[in-house]
Amino acid sequence: MCNQYSECTGLVREVLDFLVDRLSLLESQIAKTEQYSRRSTLVVVDLPVEEGETEASLAEAVCNQISTDSGVDIVPADIQAIHRNQRPDSSELKPDETPRPPTVPVLCVDTTA
């Protein structure tokens, strides 16, 4: 394949340079994707858990809480995805600590595109 050592070394350097450039490009694309995701996501804390809570009722409760607390009008149609995280393990709580409701990550619809 390579007749001389210097030809092989040059070919290896070219391939290595290509791969390093490609890796840098991919890392940059991943960082942009992660930033885009964070830009559209918020986490709601201390929202009480309702008996028989559904995704729709959770979205409604989050919208009401955000509207009440911030004055920003938000409706369930503005929410792309929503769920409750798992409850923290009660064994991790201090003896006098009251468990808090699980956090609620909310992915909002991106209207900037």
Coordinates of C-alpha atoms in Angstrom, one line a residue:
M1 CA 0.0 0.0 0.0
C2 CA 2.7 2.5 1.0
N3 CA 6.0 2.2 -0.8
Q4 CA 7.9 4.3 1.6
Y5 CA 7.8 5.0 5.3
S6 CA 7.3 8.8 4.7
E7 CA 4.3 8.2 2.4
C8 CA 2.6 6.1 5.1
T9 CA 3.4 8.6 7.8
G10 CA 1.9 11.4 5.6
L11 CA -1.2 9.4 4.9
V12 CA -1.7 8.6 8.6
R13 CA -1.3 12.3 9.4
E14 CA -3.9 13.3 6.9
V15 CA -6.3 10.7 8.2
L16 CA -5.6 11.8 11.8
D17 CA -6.1 15.5 10.9
F18 CA -9.4 14.7 9.2
L19 CA -10.6 12.7 12.2
V20 CA -9.6 15.4 14.6
D21 CA -11.5 18.0 12.6
R22 CA -14.5 15.8 12.3
L23 CA -14.5 15.1 16.1
S24 CA -14.3 18.9 16.8
L25 CA -17.3 19.5 14.4
L26 CA -19.3 16.7 16.1
E27 CA -18.5 18.0 19.6
S28 CA -19.7 21.5 18.5
Q29 CA -22.9 20.1 17.1
I30 CA -23.6 18.2 20.3
A31 CA -23.0 21.3 22.4
K32 CA -25.4 23.3 20.3
T33 CA -28.1 20.6 20.5
E34 CA -27.7 20.5 24.3
Q35 CA -28.0 24.2 24.6
Y36 CA -31.1 24.2 22.4
S37 CA -32.7 21.6 24.7
R38 CA -31.9 23.6 27.8
R39 CA -33.2 26.8 26.2
S40 CA -36.7 25.2 25.8
T41 CA -36.8 23.4 29.2
L42 CA -37.8 24.6 32.6
V43 CA -38.1 22.7 35.9
V44 CA -41.0 23.4 38.2
V45 CA -40.4 22.7 41.9
D46 CA -42.7 22.3 44.9
L47 CA -45.8 21.7 42.8
P48 CA -48.1 19.6 45.0
V49 CA -49.0 16.1 43.7
E50 CA -52.7 15.8 43.0
E51 CA -54.6 12.5 43.5
G52 CA -55.2 10.8 40.2
E53 CA -52.9 13.3 38.4
T54 CA -52.6 12.8 34.6
E55 CA -50.3 14.4 32.1
A56 CA -53.1 16.7 31.1
S57 CA -53.9 17.8 34.7
L58 CA -50.2 18.2 35.4
A59 CA -49.8 20.5 32.4
E60 CA -52.8 22.5 33.5
A61 CA -51.5 22.8 37.1
V62 CA -48.1 23.9 35.8
C63 CA -49.7 26.5 33.5
N64 CA -51.8 27.9 36.3
Q65 CA -48.8 28.0 38.7
I66 CA -46.5 29.8 36.1
S67 CA -49.3 32.2 35.2
T68 CA -50.0 33.0 38.9
D69 CA -46.3 33.3 39.9
S70 CA -44.9 35.1 36.9
G71 CA -47.8 36.7 35.2
V72 CA -46.8 35.0 32.0
D73 CA -49.7 33.5 30.2
I74 CA -49.0 29.9 29.3
V75 CA -51.4 27.2 28.1
P76 CA -51.1 23.5 27.8
A77 CA -50.6 23.8 24.0
D78 CA -47.3 25.6 24.8
I79 CA -46.0 22.4 26.4
Q80 CA -44.4 19.8 24.2
A81 CA -43.6 17.3 27.0
I82 CA -44.1 17.1 30.7
H83 CA -43.7 14.5 33.5
R84 CA -42.9 14.2 37.2
N85 CA -39.5 12.9 38.2
Q86 CA -39.3 10.1 40.8
R87 CA -39.8 11.0 44.4
P88 CA -36.6 11.2 46.4
D89 CA -35.9 8.2 48.5
S90 CA -37.2 8.9 52.0
S91 CA -34.1 7.2 53.5
E92 CA -32.1 10.1 52.2
L93 CA -34.1 12.7 54.2
K94 CA -32.9 14.0 57.5
P95 CA -35.1 13.0 60.5
D96 CA -36.8 16.4 60.7
E97 CA -37.0 17.0 57.0
T98 CA -40.4 16.9 55.2
P99 CA -40.3 15.3 51.7
R100 CA -40.8 17.8 48.8
P101 CA -42.9 16.9 45.8
P102 CA -40.9 15.6 42.8
T103 CA -39.7 18.1 40.3
V104 CA -41.6 18.6 37.0
P105 CA -39.4 19.0 33.9
V106 CA -41.3 20.9 31.2
L107 CA -40.3 21.1 27.6
C108 CA -41.9 24.1 26.0
V109 CA -42.8 24.4 22.3
D110 CA -40.2 26.4 20.5
T111 CA -41.9 29.3 18.7
T112 CA -38.6 30.9 17.5
A113 CA -38.2 28.6 14.5

